[in-house]
């Protein structure tokens, strides 16, 4: 809805704000009487206000970064961090200099997915040094700072904002082609902070990851609207877990019985090998989530944003993420790797 004029036409008044909104950069943001009941009240109250002296340092640090890409999701559990990790691996494989910044403060999974668990951050006279997977792929995450990986990070918004600012201001990425930022699900403090801090440096845009079913797409629509409100271009939407694709030879077969299930894998594979061996070279496909309403592609057409493609649910990709390795280095991820590579190439082409 249109703001009722209380914001005086200020550009920092959200479209869904209450009448007489003081603006998100006002010292009264989230605290004024007009803020009562506003859906943005808590975020505005904790977000940074006014000119930030550290922005100069962030601009200087980010001057050596050519492209900055946010990876977002409306809902958790859709494979956003897996996509961020494999996007970074793919860009590095293309001989780009890549940085991967994990700002999921409460759930940092990037160290695990890059095979960097147990690593520490080192400091030099130039700032914090990223932890390197390869010479052209560096990573930064709060996960490297936790004494115990099982420790819970129980922080309020201002402390999260402070760490994100420190990552942007103090990490010495050097001259890199891409900085991939893996954000937590939703549209909360971390998202507002990263956009505010990076806006002056130029954000290429955001990739939004979803699954095909409506319960995920509902939240992705909110994420797209968030990007539009804060002026971040949507580079495209990726439909992850778009049906199960797996070699028939990798399936486990069970035979139901009154006493439970009995493993019949060996029998079934031998039977297929004897009667129809050509089936063992085929990929079995199955719809896991209901996509009868058109999935992400239809939503993109309706909302006027690019659709980057579909990535099938591939157990081998899940294994690669668990083991902290690239899905592109061998032929194991035959179902997912080509789809991911196609999306990355489309992304690169659109930026050229």
CSV table of C-alpha atoms in Angstrom, one decimal:
chain,number,residue,atom,x,y,z
A,1,UNK,CA,0.0,0.0,0.0
A,2,UNK,CA,1.1,3.6,-0.4
A,3,UNK,CA,2.4,5.3,2.7
A,4,UNK,CA,-0.1,7.9,3.8
A,5,UNK,CA,2.2,10.9,3.5
A,6,UNK,CA,3.5,10.9,7.0
A,7,UNK,CA,7.0,9.9,5.7
A,8,UNK,CA,7.0,13.1,3.6
A,9,UNK,CA,8.0,11.2,0.5
A,10,UNK,CA,11.2,10.0,2.1
A,11,UNK,CA,12.9,7.2,0.2
A,12,UNK,CA,13.6,5.2,3.4
A,13,UNK,CA,9.9,4.7,4.2
A,14,UNK,CA,8.9,1.0,3.5
A,15,UNK,CA,5.9,0.6,1.3
A,16,UNK,CA,4.0,-1.3,4.0
A,17,UNK,CA,4.9,1.2,6.8
A,18,UNK,CA,2.3,2.9,9.1
A,19,UNK,CA,1.2,6.4,8.4
A,20,UNK,CA,3.6,9.0,9.8
A,21,UNK,CA,6.5,6.6,9.6
A,22,UNK,CA,9.7,8.5,10.7
A,23,UNK,CA,11.8,6.6,8.1
A,24,UNK,CA,14.2,3.7,8.6
A,25,UNK,CA,17.2,5.9,9.1
A,26,UNK,CA,15.6,8.1,11.8
A,27,UNK,CA,16.7,7.8,15.4
A,28,UNK,CA,13.0,7.3,16.2
A,29,UNK,CA,12.7,4.3,13.8
A,30,UNK,CA,11.0,1.4,15.5
A,31,UNK,CA,10.5,3.6,18.7
A,32,UNK,CA,8.1,6.3,17.7
A,33,UNK,CA,4.3,6.1,18.5
A,34,UNK,CA,3.6,5.8,14.8
A,35,UNK,CA,5.7,2.6,14.7
A,36,UNK,CA,3.3,0.7,17.0
A,37,UNK,CA,2.0,-2.4,15.2
A,38,UNK,CA,4.1,-1.8,12.0
A,39,UNK,CA,5.4,-5.1,10.5
A,40,UNK,CA,8.8,-3.5,10.3
A,41,UNK,CA,9.0,-2.2,13.8
A,42,UNK,CA,11.5,-4.7,15.3
A,43,UNK,CA,13.8,-4.6,12.3
A,44,UNK,CA,13.8,-0.8,12.2
A,45,UNK,CA,14.5,-0.6,16.0
A,46,UNK,CA,17.7,-2.8,15.7
A,47,UNK,CA,19.0,-1.7,12.3
A,48,UNK,CA,21.9,0.8,12.1
A,49,UNK,CA,20.8,4.5,11.9
A,50,UNK,CA,22.2,7.5,10.2
A,51,UNK,CA,25.6,7.9,8.5
A,52,UNK,CA,28.0,5.2,9.6
A,53,UNK,CA,31.7,6.1,9.8
A,54,UNK,CA,32.7,2.5,9.1
A,55,UNK,CA,31.1,2.7,5.6
A,56,UNK,CA,34.2,4.4,4.3
A,57,UNK,CA,36.3,1.5,5.4
A,58,UNK,CA,33.9,-1.0,3.9
A,59,UNK,CA,33.9,0.9,0.6
A,60,UNK,CA,37.7,0.9,0.5
A,61,UNK,CA,37.8,-2.8,1.3
A,62,UNK,CA,35.2,-3.7,-1.3
A,63,UNK,CA,37.0,-1.7,-4.0
A,64,UNK,CA,39.0,-4.8,-4.8
A,65,UNK,CA,35.9,-7.0,-5.3
A,66,UNK,CA,34.5,-6.9,-8.8
A,67,UNK,CA,31.2,-8.6,-8.3
A,68,UNK,CA,29.1,-9.1,-5.1
A,69,UNK,CA,26.3,-11.7,-5.2
A,70,UNK,CA,23.9,-12.4,-2.3
A,71,UNK,CA,22.4,-15.9,-2.1
A,72,UNK,CA,19.0,-15.8,-0.3
A,73,UNK,CA,16.1,-18.0,0.5
A,74,UNK,CA,12.6,-17.3,1.9
A,75,UNK,CA,12.6,-20.5,3.9
A,76,UNK,CA,15.3,-22.6,5.5
A,77,UNK,CA,16.1,-26.1,4.4
A,78,UNK,CA,15.9,-25.5,0.7
A,79,UNK,CA,19.6,-26.0,-0.1
A,80,UNK,CA,20.7,-22.4,-0.2
A,81,UNK,CA,24.1,-23.0,1.5
A,82,UNK,CA,24.7,-26.1,-0.7
A,83,UNK,CA,24.1,-23.9,-3.7
A,84,UNK,CA,26.4,-21.1,-2.3
A,85,UNK,CA,29.1,-23.6,-1.8
A,86,UNK,CA,28.8,-25.2,-5.2
A,87,UNK,CA,28.5,-21.8,-6.9
A,88,UNK,CA,31.8,-20.8,-5.3
A,89,UNK,CA,33.4,-24.1,-6.4
A,90,UNK,CA,32.2,-23.6,-9.9
A,91,UNK,CA,33.4,-20.0,-10.2
A,92,UNK,CA,36.8,-21.1,-8.8
A,93,UNK,CA,37.0,-23.9,-11.3
A,94,UNK,CA,36.5,-21.3,-14.1
A,95,UNK,CA,39.7,-19.7,-12.8
A,96,UNK,CA,38.0,-16.8,-11.1
A,97,UNK,CA,39.3,-15.4,-7.8
A,98,UNK,CA,36.4,-16.1,-5.4
A,99,UNK,CA,35.5,-15.2,-1.8
A,100,UNK,CA,32.6,-16.9,0.1
A,101,UNK,CA,31.2,-15.0,3.0
A,102,UNK,CA,28.9,-16.8,5.5
A,103,UNK,CA,26.7,-14.3,7.3
A,104,UNK,CA,24.3,-17.0,8.7
A,105,UNK,CA,25.5,-16.1,12.2
A,106,UNK,CA,23.3,-18.6,14.1
A,107,UNK,CA,23.6,-21.5,11.6
A,108,UNK,CA,27.0,-21.4,9.9
A,109,UNK,CA,27.2,-24.5,7.7
A,110,UNK,CA,29.7,-23.2,5.1
A,111,UNK,CA,32.8,-24.4,6.8
A,112,UNK,CA,31.4,-28.0,6.8
A,113,UNK,CA,30.3,-27.7,3.1
A,114,UNK,CA,33.8,-26.5,2.0
A,115,UNK,CA,35.7,-29.1,4.0
A,116,UNK,CA,37.1,-26.5,6.4
A,117,UNK,CA,35.8,-27.6,9.8
A,118,UNK,CA,38.3,-27.0,12.6
A,119,UNK,CA,40.2,-24.2,10.8
A,120,UNK,CA,41.0,-20.9,12.5
A,121,UNK,CA,41.1,-17.3,11.3
A,122,UNK,CA,44.5,-15.6,11.2
A,123,UNK,CA,45.3,-11.9,11.3
A,124,UNK,CA,47.9,-10.0,9.5
A,125,UNK,CA,48.7,-6.3,9.2
A,126,UNK,CA,46.2,-6.2,6.4
A,127,UNK,CA,43.3,-7.6,8.4
A,128,UNK,CA,41.6,-11.0,8.9
A,129,UNK,CA,42.8,-13.6,6.4
A,130,UNK,CA,40.2,-15.8,4.8
A,131,UNK,CA,40.5,-19.6,5.2
A,132,UNK,CA,41.5,-21.0,1.8
A,133,UNK,CA,40.1,-24.1,0.1
A,134,UNK,CA,42.2,-23.5,-3.0
A,135,UNK,CA,44.5,-20.6,-3.8
A,136,UNK,CA,41.6,-18.9,-5.6
A,137,UNK,CA,38.8,-19.7,-3.2
A,138,UNK,CA,38.7,-18.1,0.3
A,139,UNK,CA,36.1,-18.4,3.0
A,140,UNK,CA,35.0,-16.4,6.0
A,141,UNK,CA,32.5,-17.6,8.6
A,142,UNK,CA,31.7,-17.2,12.3
A,143,UNK,CA,32.0,-21.0,12.3
A,144,UNK,CA,35.8,-20.5,12.4
A,145,UNK,CA,35.5,-18.5,15.6
A,146,UNK,CA,33.6,-21.0,17.7
A,147,UNK,CA,35.7,-22.8,20.3
A,148,UNK,CA,33.3,-25.8,19.9
A,149,UNK,CA,31.3,-26.4,16.7
A,150,UNK,CA,28.3,-27.4,18.9
A,151,UNK,CA,28.2,-24.0,20.6
A,152,UNK,CA,25.0,-22.0,20.1
A,153,UNK,CA,25.3,-18.4,18.9
A,154,UNK,CA,22.6,-16.6,20.9
A,155,UNK,CA,22.9,-13.0,19.7
A,156,UNK,CA,20.5,-10.1,19.3
A,157,UNK,CA,20.4,-8.0,16.2
A,158,UNK,CA,23.0,-5.3,17.0
A,159,UNK,CA,25.7,-7.9,17.8
A,160,UNK,CA,25.0,-9.7,14.5
A,161,UNK,CA,25.1,-6.5,12.6
A,162,UNK,CA,28.5,-5.6,14.3
A,163,UNK,CA,30.1,-8.9,13.1
A,164,UNK,CA,28.8,-8.5,9.6
A,165,UNK,CA,30.2,-5.0,9.5
A,166,UNK,CA,33.6,-6.4,10.8
A,167,UNK,CA,33.6,-9.1,8.1
A,168,UNK,CA,33.1,-6.5,5.4
A,169,UNK,CA,35.5,-4.0,6.8
A,170,UNK,CA,38.4,-6.2,8.1
A,171,UNK,CA,38.6,-9.3,6.0
A,172,UNK,CA,41.5,-9.0,3.5
A,173,UNK,CA,40.1,-10.7,0.3
A,174,UNK,CA,42.6,-9.1,-2.0
A,175,UNK,CA,41.8,-8.7,-5.7
A,176,UNK,CA,38.9,-11.0,-6.3
A,177,UNK,CA,36.3,-11.5,-9.1
A,178,UNK,CA,33.4,-12.6,-7.0
A,179,UNK,CA,32.2,-12.3,-3.4
A,180,UNK,CA,29.4,-14.8,-2.8
A,181,UNK,CA,27.5,-13.9,0.4
A,182,UNK,CA,25.5,-16.8,1.9
A,183,UNK,CA,22.7,-15.2,4.0
A,184,UNK,CA,20.3,-16.9,6.5
A,185,UNK,CA,16.7,-17.6,5.5
A,186,UNK,CA,14.1,-14.8,5.6
A,187,UNK,CA,14.3,-11.0,5.6
A,188,UNK,CA,15.8,-10.0,9.0
A,189,UNK,CA,18.5,-8.0,10.6
A,190,UNK,CA,21.3,-9.7,8.7
A,191,UNK,CA,19.7,-9.0,5.3
A,192,UNK,CA,19.1,-5.3,6.1
A,193,UNK,CA,22.6,-4.9,7.4
A,194,UNK,CA,24.4,-6.5,4.4
A,195,UNK,CA,22.4,-4.4,2.0
A,196,UNK,CA,23.0,-1.2,3.9
A,197,UNK,CA,26.7,-1.8,4.2
A,198,UNK,CA,27.2,-3.0,0.6
A,199,UNK,CA,24.9,-0.6,-1.2
A,200,UNK,CA,27.5,2.2,-1.5
A,201,UNK,CA,29.9,-0.4,-3.0
A,202,UNK,CA,27.5,-1.7,-5.6
A,203,UNK,CA,25.7,-5.1,-5.3
A,204,UNK,CA,25.3,-7.0,-8.5
A,205,UNK,CA,22.2,-8.6,-7.1
A,206,UNK,CA,20.7,-11.6,-5.4
A,207,UNK,CA,20.1,-15.3,-6.3
A,208,UNK,CA,17.1,-16.7,-4.5
A,209,UNK,CA,16.9,-20.5,-3.9
A,210,UNK,CA,13.6,-22.3,-3.4
A,211,UNK,CA,12.0,-25.7,-3.7
A,212,UNK,CA,9.0,-26.3,-6.0
A,213,UNK,CA,6.2,-26.6,-3.5
A,214,UNK,CA,3.9,-23.7,-2.6
A,215,UNK,CA,4.9,-23.6,1.0
A,216,UNK,CA,8.4,-22.5,-0.1
A,217,UNK,CA,7.3,-20.2,-2.9
A,218,UNK,CA,5.0,-18.2,-0.6
A,219,UNK,CA,8.1,-17.1,1.3
A,220,UNK,CA,10.2,-16.6,-1.8
A,221,UNK,CA,7.7,-14.0,-3.0
A,222,UNK,CA,8.3,-12.1,0.2
A,223,UNK,CA,12.1,-12.4,-0.5
A,224,UNK,CA,11.6,-11.0,-4.0
A,225,UNK,CA,9.6,-8.1,-2.7
A,226,UNK,CA,12.2,-7.4,-0.1
A,227,UNK,CA,14.9,-7.1,-2.8
A,228,UNK,CA,12.7,-4.8,-4.8
A,229,UNK,CA,12.0,-2.6,-1.8
A,230,UNK,CA,15.7,-2.2,-0.9
A,231,UNK,CA,16.9,-1.8,-4.4
A,232,UNK,CA,18.8,-5.1,-4.9
A,233,UNK,CA,18.4,-6.6,-8.4
A,234,UNK,CA,17.1,-10.2,-8.5
A,235,UNK,CA,19.6,-12.0,-10.7
A,236,UNK,CA,17.3,-15.0,-10.8
A,237,UNK,CA,15.6,-17.8,-8.9
A,238,UNK,CA,16.9,-21.4,-8.7
A,239,UNK,CA,14.5,-24.2,-8.1
A,240,UNK,CA,16.4,-26.7,-6.0
A,241,UNK,CA,15.3,-30.3,-5.2
A,242,UNK,CA,13.3,-30.3,-8.4
A,243,UNK,CA,12.4,-34.0,-8.4
A,244,UNK,CA,14.6,-36.9,-7.4
A,245,UNK,CA,17.1,-38.2,-10.0
A,246,UNK,CA,19.2,-41.2,-9.2
A,247,UNK,CA,20.8,-44.1,-11.0
A,248,UNK,CA,18.7,-47.2,-10.6
A,249,UNK,CA,21.8,-49.1,-9.5
A,250,UNK,CA,22.1,-46.8,-6.5
A,251,UNK,CA,18.6,-47.6,-5.2
A,252,UNK,CA,17.9,-49.8,-2.2
A,253,UNK,CA,15.0,-52.1,-2.5
A,254,UNK,CA,12.9,-53.5,0.3
A,255,UNK,CA,10.2,-56.1,0.5
A,256,UNK,CA,7.3,-55.2,2.8
A,257,UNK,CA,6.2,-58.0,5.2
A,258,UNK,CA,4.0,-58.4,8.2
A,259,UNK,CA,7.1,-58.3,10.4
A,260,UNK,CA,8.5,-55.2,8.8
A,261,UNK,CA,10.7,-54.5,5.8
A,262,UNK,CA,13.2,-57.0,4.4
A,263,UNK,CA,16.2,-55.8,2.4
A,264,UNK,CA,15.9,-57.1,-1.2
A,265,UNK,CA,18.5,-55.0,-2.9
A,266,UNK,CA,20.9,-57.7,-3.9
A,267,UNK,CA,18.0,-59.9,-5.2
A,268,UNK,CA,16.4,-57.0,-7.1
A,269,UNK,CA,19.7,-55.9,-8.7
A,270,UNK,CA,20.7,-59.4,-9.7
A,271,UNK,CA,17.2,-59.9,-11.2
A,272,UNK,CA,17.5,-56.7,-13.2
A,273,UNK,CA,21.0,-57.6,-14.3
A,274,UNK,CA,19.8,-61.0,-15.6
A,275,UNK,CA,16.5,-59.9,-17.2
A,276,UNK,CA,17.0,-56.3,-18.2
A,277,UNK,CA,20.6,-55.2,-17.7
A,278,UNK,CA,20.1,-52.0,-19.8
A,279,UNK,CA,18.0,-50.6,-16.9
A,280,UNK,CA,21.1,-50.4,-14.7
A,281,UNK,CA,22.4,-47.6,-16.9
A,282,UNK,CA,19.2,-45.6,-16.6
A,283,UNK,CA,18.4,-42.7,-14.2
A,284,UNK,CA,15.2,-43.1,-12.2
A,285,UNK,CA,13.1,-39.9,-11.8
A,286,UNK,CA,10.4,-39.1,-9.3
A,287,UNK,CA,8.6,-36.0,-8.1
A,288,UNK,CA,9.2,-35.4,-4.4
A,289,UNK,CA,7.4,-32.1,-4.0
A,290,UNK,CA,4.1,-31.1,-5.6
A,291,UNK,CA,4.9,-28.9,-8.6
A,292,UNK,CA,1.5,-29.1,-10.2
A,293,UNK,CA,1.0,-25.4,-9.9
A,294,UNK,CA,4.0,-24.5,-12.0
A,295,UNK,CA,6.7,-24.2,-9.4
A,296,UNK,CA,9.4,-21.5,-9.4
A,297,UNK,CA,9.3,-21.0,-13.2
A,298,UNK,CA,5.6,-19.9,-13.1
A,299,UNK,CA,6.2,-17.7,-10.1
A,300,UNK,CA,9.1,-16.0,-11.9
A,301,UNK,CA,6.9,-15.3,-14.9
A,302,UNK,CA,4.2,-13.8,-12.7
A,303,UNK,CA,6.7,-11.6,-10.7
A,304,UNK,CA,8.8,-10.5,-13.6
A,305,UNK,CA,12.2,-12.0,-12.4
A,306,UNK,CA,14.6,-14.3,-14.2
A,307,UNK,CA,14.3,-18.0,-13.8
A,308,UNK,CA,17.8,-19.5,-13.7
A,309,UNK,CA,16.9,-23.2,-13.8
A,310,UNK,CA,16.2,-26.4,-11.9
A,311,UNK,CA,18.6,-28.6,-9.8
A,312,UNK,CA,17.3,-32.1,-9.1
A,313,UNK,CA,17.5,-33.8,-5.8
A,314,UNK,CA,20.7,-35.8,-6.1
A,315,UNK,CA,21.9,-38.0,-3.2
A,316,UNK,CA,25.5,-37.7,-4.6
A,317,UNK,CA,25.3,-33.9,-4.3
A,318,UNK,CA,24.1,-34.3,-0.7
A,319,UNK,CA,27.1,-36.5,-0.1
A,320,UNK,CA,29.5,-34.0,-1.7
A,321,UNK,CA,28.1,-31.3,0.6
A,322,UNK,CA,28.5,-33.6,3.6
A,323,UNK,CA,32.1,-34.3,2.6
A,324,UNK,CA,32.9,-30.7,1.9
A,325,UNK,CA,33.9,-31.1,-1.8
A,326,UNK,CA,33.0,-29.9,-5.2
A,327,UNK,CA,30.4,-31.8,-7.2
A,328,UNK,CA,32.3,-30.9,-10.4
A,329,UNK,CA,35.5,-32.8,-9.9
A,330,UNK,CA,34.3,-36.2,-10.9
A,331,UNK,CA,31.3,-37.9,-12.5
A,332,UNK,CA,29.6,-38.9,-9.3
A,333,UNK,CA,27.0,-36.0,-9.4
A,334,UNK,CA,25.8,-36.9,-12.9
A,335,UNK,CA,22.3,-35.7,-12.2
A,336,UNK,CA,23.0,-32.3,-10.4
A,337,UNK,CA,26.4,-31.1,-11.6
A,338,UNK,CA,25.3,-30.4,-15.3
A,339,UNK,CA,22.3,-28.5,-14.0
A,340,UNK,CA,24.4,-26.4,-11.6
A,341,UNK,CA,27.0,-25.7,-14.2
A,342,UNK,CA,24.3,-24.5,-16.7
A,343,UNK,CA,22.9,-22.1,-14.0
A,344,UNK,CA,26.4,-20.7,-13.3
A,345,UNK,CA,27.1,-20.2,-17.0
A,346,UNK,CA,23.8,-18.4,-17.4
A,347,UNK,CA,24.6,-16.2,-14.4
A,348,UNK,CA,28.0,-15.3,-15.8
A,349,UNK,CA,26.6,-14.6,-19.3
A,350,UNK,CA,23.9,-12.3,-17.8
A,351,UNK,CA,26.5,-10.3,-16.0
A,352,UNK,CA,28.8,-9.8,-19.0
